[in-house]
mmCIF file of C-alpha atoms in Angstrom:
data_model
loop_
_atom_site.group_PDB
_atom_site.id
_atom_site.type_symbol
_atom_site.label_atom_id
_atom_site.label_comp_id
_atom_site.label_asym_id
_atom_site.label_seq_id
_atom_site.Cartn_x
_atom_site.Cartn_y
_atom_site.Cartn_z
ATOM 1 C CA UNK A 1 0.002 -0.006 -0.002
ATOM 2 C CA UNK A 2 1.784 3.189 -1.158
ATOM 3 C CA UNK A 3 -0.134 5.273 1.397
ATOM 4 C CA UNK A 4 1.817 3.563 4.181
ATOM 5 C CA UNK A 5 5.190 4.503 2.705
ATOM 6 C CA UNK A 6 5.033 8.164 3.648
ATOM 7 C CA UNK A 7 6.414 10.977 1.540
ATOM 8 C CA UNK A 8 4.998 14.168 0.087
ATOM 9 C CA UNK A 9 3.153 14.973 -3.132
ATOM 10 C CA UNK A 10 3.683 18.422 -4.653
ATOM 11 C CA UNK A 11 1.046 19.739 -7.005
ATOM 12 C CA UNK A 12 -0.500 22.818 -8.595
ATOM 13 C CA UNK A 13 -4.076 23.789 -7.701
ATOM 14 C CA UNK A 14 -6.218 26.444 -9.373
ATOM 15 C CA UNK A 15 -8.533 28.468 -7.134
ATOM 16 C CA UNK A 16 -10.176 31.859 -7.494
ATOM 17 C CA UNK A 17 -8.605 32.426 -10.910
ATOM 18 C CA UNK A 18 -4.985 31.644 -9.997
ATOM 19 C CA UNK A 19 -2.831 28.508 -9.836
ATOM 20 C CA UNK A 20 -0.485 28.036 -6.862
ATOM 21 C CA UNK A 21 1.588 25.204 -5.396
ATOM 22 C CA UNK A 22 0.723 22.915 -2.518
ATOM 23 C CA UNK A 23 2.314 20.009 -0.656
ATOM 24 C CA UNK A 24 0.333 17.016 0.617
ATOM 25 C CA UNK A 25 2.057 14.697 3.070
ATOM 26 C CA UNK A 26 0.729 11.172 2.855
ATOM 27 C CA UNK A 27 -1.164 10.363 6.033
ATOM 28 C CA UNK A 28 -1.794 14.049 6.873
ATOM 29 C CA UNK A 29 -5.288 15.321 6.119
ATOM 30 C CA UNK A 30 -4.595 18.952 5.231
ATOM 31 C CA UNK A 31 -2.294 20.116 2.429
ATOM 32 C CA UNK A 32 0.205 22.942 2.940
ATOM 33 C CA UNK A 33 0.091 25.931 0.628
ATOM 34 C CA UNK A 34 3.568 26.784 -0.687
ATOM 35 C CA UNK A 35 2.961 29.778 -2.956
ATOM 36 C CA UNK A 36 0.315 32.492 -2.961
ATOM 37 C CA UNK A 37 -0.276 35.539 -5.075
ATOM 38 C CA UNK A 38 -2.155 36.987 -8.048
ATOM 39 C CA UNK A 39 -0.217 34.927 -10.590
ATOM 40 C CA UNK A 40 0.101 31.354 -11.828
ATOM 41 C CA UNK A 41 2.659 28.785 -10.584
ATOM 42 C CA UNK A 42 2.828 25.306 -12.151
ATOM 43 C CA UNK A 43 5.002 22.239 -12.908
ATOM 44 C CA UNK A 44 6.468 21.628 -9.421
ATOM 45 C CA UNK A 45 9.555 19.359 -9.354
ATOM 46 C CA UNK A 46 11.219 18.374 -6.099
ATOM 47 C CA UNK A 47 15.033 18.254 -5.979
ATOM 48 C CA UNK A 48 16.753 14.900 -5.348
ATOM 49 C CA UNK A 49 17.627 15.920 -1.775
ATOM 50 C CA UNK A 50 14.053 17.072 -1.100
ATOM 51 C CA UNK A 51 15.110 20.582 -0.099
ATOM 52 C CA UNK A 52 14.220 22.652 -3.183
ATOM 53 C CA UNK A 53 11.137 22.819 -5.358
ATOM 54 C CA UNK A 54 11.637 23.995 -8.945
ATOM 55 C CA UNK A 55 8.596 25.310 -10.784
ATOM 56 C CA UNK A 56 7.405 27.556 -13.605
ATOM 57 C CA UNK A 57 5.780 30.858 -12.680
ATOM 58 C CA UNK A 58 4.182 33.812 -14.471
ATOM 59 C CA UNK A 59 4.624 36.077 -11.458
ATOM 60 C CA UNK A 60 6.949 38.475 -13.271
ATOM 61 C CA UNK A 61 4.709 38.877 -16.303
ATOM 62 C CA UNK A 62 6.404 36.092 -18.307
ATOM 63 C CA UNK A 63 6.939 32.395 -17.724
ATOM 64 C CA UNK A 64 10.274 31.649 -16.004
ATOM 65 C CA UNK A 65 11.793 28.935 -13.811
ATOM 66 C CA UNK A 66 12.029 29.501 -10.044
ATOM 67 C CA UNK A 67 13.230 27.445 -7.093
ATOM 68 C CA UNK A 68 11.673 27.471 -3.627
ATOM 69 C CA UNK A 69 13.966 26.540 -0.740
ATOM 70 C CA UNK A 70 11.743 24.400 1.479
ATOM 71 C CA UNK A 71 14.080 24.839 4.453
ATOM 72 C CA UNK A 72 13.719 28.613 4.689
ATOM 73 C CA UNK A 73 10.908 29.588 2.332
ATOM 74 C CA UNK A 74 13.139 31.685 0.038
ATOM 75 C CA UNK A 75 12.239 31.746 -3.662
ATOM 76 C CA UNK A 76 14.969 32.386 -6.265
ATOM 77 C CA UNK A 77 14.339 33.209 -9.921
ATOM 78 C CA UNK A 78 16.627 31.036 -12.053
ATOM 79 C CA UNK A 79 15.770 32.254 -15.581
ATOM 80 C CA UNK A 80 14.922 35.650 -16.982
ATOM 81 C CA UNK A 81 13.453 37.106 -20.174
ATOM 82 C CA UNK A 82 10.165 37.004 -22.012
ATOM 83 C CA UNK A 83 10.563 33.548 -23.600
ATOM 84 C CA UNK A 84 8.282 30.813 -22.238
ATOM 85 C CA UNK A 85 9.982 28.336 -19.896
ATOM 86 C CA UNK A 86 8.244 25.452 -18.098
ATOM 87 C CA UNK A 87 8.301 21.778 -17.063
ATOM 88 C CA UNK A 88 11.630 21.707 -15.151
ATOM 89 C CA UNK A 89 13.235 18.393 -14.204
ATOM 90 C CA UNK A 90 16.276 17.949 -11.940
ATOM 91 C CA UNK A 91 19.501 16.163 -12.715
ATOM 92 C CA UNK A 92 20.087 13.342 -10.180
ATOM 93 C CA UNK A 93 22.912 15.286 -8.513
ATOM 94 C CA UNK A 94 20.709 18.367 -8.126
ATOM 95 C CA UNK A 95 23.177 20.568 -10.015
ATOM 96 C CA UNK A 96 21.144 21.235 -13.179
ATOM 97 C CA UNK A 97 17.598 21.580 -14.475
ATOM 98 C CA UNK A 98 16.285 20.616 -17.904
ATOM 99 C CA UNK A 99 13.131 22.393 -19.120
ATOM 100 C CA UNK A 100 10.999 23.487 -22.059
ATOM 101 C CA UNK A 101 11.975 26.711 -23.812
ATOM 102 C CA UNK A 102 9.790 28.453 -26.394
ATOM 103 C CA UNK A 103 11.647 31.081 -28.393
ATOM 104 C CA UNK A 104 12.009 32.047 -32.053
ATOM 105 C CA UNK A 105 8.584 30.465 -32.684
ATOM 106 C CA UNK A 106 9.795 27.020 -31.638
ATOM 107 C CA UNK A 107 9.552 24.809 -28.561
ATOM 108 C CA UNK A 108 12.915 23.324 -27.541
ATOM 109 C CA UNK A 109 14.721 21.771 -24.583
ATOM 110 C CA UNK A 110 17.420 23.596 -22.593
ATOM 111 C CA UNK A 111 19.519 23.212 -19.448
ATOM 112 C CA UNK A 112 20.442 25.642 -16.703
ATOM 113 C CA UNK A 113 22.466 25.444 -13.513
ATOM 114 C CA UNK A 114 20.349 25.004 -10.386
ATOM 115 C CA UNK A 115 21.803 28.286 -9.178
ATOM 116 C CA UNK A 116 20.857 30.162 -12.364
ATOM 117 C CA UNK A 117 23.033 31.555 -15.132
ATOM 118 C CA UNK A 118 23.179 31.107 -18.881
ATOM 119 C CA UNK A 119 20.838 28.746 -20.698
ATOM 120 C CA UNK A 120 22.329 25.750 -22.519
ATOM 121 C CA UNK A 121 20.097 24.775 -25.491
ATOM 122 C CA UNK A 122 20.189 21.085 -26.296
ATOM 123 C CA UNK A 123 17.664 20.968 -29.173
ATOM 124 C CA UNK A 124 17.110 23.287 -32.114
ATOM 125 C CA UNK A 125 15.019 21.167 -34.473
ATOM 126 C CA UNK A 126 12.091 23.051 -35.994
ATOM 127 C CA UNK A 127 9.703 20.398 -34.653
ATOM 128 C CA UNK A 128 8.420 20.872 -31.096
ATOM 129 C CA UNK A 129 10.447 19.233 -28.300
ATOM 130 C CA UNK A 130 8.896 19.170 -24.819
ATOM 131 C CA UNK A 131 8.295 17.305 -21.514
ATOM 132 C CA UNK A 132 11.930 16.397 -20.752
ATOM 133 C CA UNK A 133 12.932 13.918 -18.043
ATOM 134 C CA UNK A 134 16.396 13.041 -16.675
ATOM 135 C CA UNK A 135 17.655 9.495 -16.226
ATOM 136 C CA UNK A 136 18.564 8.362 -12.670
ATOM 137 C CA UNK A 137 22.138 7.738 -13.848
ATOM 138 C CA UNK A 138 22.379 11.372 -14.891
ATOM 139 C CA UNK A 139 23.822 11.001 -18.395
ATOM 140 C CA UNK A 140 20.645 10.722 -20.456
ATOM 141 C CA UNK A 141 17.624 12.914 -21.156
ATOM 142 C CA UNK A 142 14.412 11.736 -22.773
ATOM 143 C CA UNK A 143 11.622 13.981 -24.063
ATOM 144 C CA UNK A 144 8.623 14.067 -26.387
ATOM 145 C CA UNK A 145 9.219 15.341 -29.926
ATOM 146 C CA UNK A 146 7.105 15.955 -33.019
ATOM 147 C CA UNK A 147 10.031 15.310 -35.367
ATOM 148 C CA UNK A 148 8.247 12.357 -36.961
ATOM 149 C CA UNK A 149 5.012 14.321 -37.301
ATOM 150 C CA UNK A 150 3.524 12.540 -34.283
ATOM 151 C CA UNK A 151 4.489 12.658 -30.593
ATOM 152 C CA UNK A 152 7.300 10.161 -29.988
ATOM 153 C CA UNK A 153 9.973 9.696 -27.340
ATOM 154 C CA UNK A 154 13.490 10.858 -28.179
ATOM 155 C CA UNK A 155 16.748 10.190 -26.383
ATOM 156 C CA UNK A 156 20.059 12.003 -25.989
ATOM 157 C CA UNK A 157 23.278 11.159 -24.166
ATOM 158 C CA UNK A 158 25.064 14.017 -22.452
ATOM 159 C CA UNK A 159 28.283 12.250 -23.456
ATOM 160 C CA UNK A 160 27.380 13.051 -27.105
ATOM 161 C CA UNK A 161 25.515 16.399 -27.007
ATOM 162 C CA UNK A 162 25.163 16.539 -30.797
ATOM 163 C CA UNK A 163 21.645 16.754 -32.203
ATOM 164 C CA UNK A 164 22.594 14.498 -35.118
ATOM 165 C CA UNK A 165 23.239 11.748 -32.539
ATOM 166 C CA UNK A 166 19.804 11.988 -30.869
ATOM 167 C CA UNK A 167 17.659 8.926 -31.453
ATOM 168 C CA UNK A 168 13.987 8.021 -31.447
ATOM 169 C CA UNK A 169 12.879 5.524 -28.800
ATOM 170 C CA UNK A 170 9.387 5.116 -30.254
ATOM 171 C CA UNK A 171 7.764 5.348 -33.686
ATOM 172 C CA UNK A 172 4.072 4.852 -33.032
ATOM 173 C CA UNK A 173 1.693 6.801 -35.318
ATOM 174 C CA UNK A 174 -1.354 5.535 -33.375
ATOM 175 C CA UNK A 175 0.038 6.463 -29.943
ATOM 176 C CA UNK A 176 0.705 9.987 -28.676
ATOM 177 C CA UNK A 177 3.460 9.635 -26.082
ATOM 178 C CA UNK A 178 3.231 12.077 -23.164
ATOM 179 C CA UNK A 179 4.838 12.746 -19.754
ATOM 180 C CA UNK A 180 7.723 10.224 -19.850
ATOM 181 C CA UNK A 181 9.256 9.152 -16.533
ATOM 182 C CA UNK A 182 12.201 6.833 -15.805
ATOM 183 C CA UNK A 183 11.891 3.884 -13.475
ATOM 184 C CA UNK A 184 14.084 4.236 -10.335
ATOM 185 C CA UNK A 185 16.769 1.948 -11.792
ATOM 186 C CA UNK A 186 16.697 3.742 -15.169
ATOM 187 C CA UNK A 187 15.917 0.591 -17.134
ATOM 188 C CA UNK A 188 12.388 1.532 -18.209
ATOM 189 C CA UNK A 189 10.492 4.632 -19.235
ATOM 190 C CA UNK A 190 6.796 4.921 -18.438
ATOM 191 C CA UNK A 191 4.507 7.243 -20.382
ATOM 192 C CA UNK A 192 0.856 7.594 -21.174
ATOM 193 C CA UNK A 193 -1.015 7.719 -24.472
ATOM 194 C CA UNK A 194 -2.612 11.154 -24.862
ATOM 195 C CA UNK A 195 -4.683 9.781 -27.767
ATOM 196 C CA UNK A 196 -6.242 7.043 -25.663
ATOM 197 C CA UNK A 197 -9.704 7.730 -24.197
ATOM 198 C CA UNK A 198 -8.610 5.533 -21.271
ATOM 199 C CA UNK A 199 -5.278 7.254 -20.592
ATOM 200 C CA UNK A 200 -3.365 4.027 -21.188
ATOM 201 C CA UNK A 201 0.059 3.693 -19.543
ATOM 202 C CA UNK A 202 2.953 2.147 -21.460
ATOM 203 C CA UNK A 203 6.549 1.231 -20.667
ATOM 204 C CA UNK A 204 9.546 0.886 -22.952
ATOM 205 C CA UNK A 205 13.209 -0.046 -22.589
ATOM 206 C CA UNK A 206 15.159 3.113 -21.801
ATOM 207 C CA UNK A 207 18.180 2.200 -23.949
ATOM 208 C CA UNK A 208 18.105 3.322 -27.588
ATOM 209 C CA UNK A 209 17.220 0.413 -29.924
ATOM 210 C CA UNK A 210 20.717 0.116 -31.398
ATOM 211 C CA UNK A 211 22.239 -0.432 -27.919
ATOM 212 C CA UNK A 212 19.910 -3.233 -26.852
#
């Protein structure tokens, strides 16, 4: 029974016209509100050490990535500018974040240090790239891409950060892959089918086909 394991779920909740972040400890009846204000916060992602919560916020008039220190309540803005940024995911060592970046009329994937600084683009294909996730081993990133004309999972190794080396993990015209997530040991990737009326969940080997 997962409810006996403890832990905390972080989520976004919309109320009175605004979306803010909350934490719900399993076994505790009342959630704790983490952000409040006349703006929208979304996409919470807890750091590997459980001390920081990265999220996307429109509080400055444009969508940027922020981090909330859960030990002292301090919020730090990690990105700046008018370009849309969302869906952050932590590297396993907590040193970097990967996220969606919309600029120049295109949705791409980029990295940034967990302390802020310059963005590091990792995709530039004219097709949309979004919903990135980081492998538990720390050297691979998987995301959803429309490069084939349909949502599919794509893979990159940080040991070969060359877009010509990125590979497709799926090629499924009848399935619309969404929200990929690695298993704890990094061997599998779970995702759901956005085209399914039942929200079907699938899993696939995390290694690119040519390495299996």
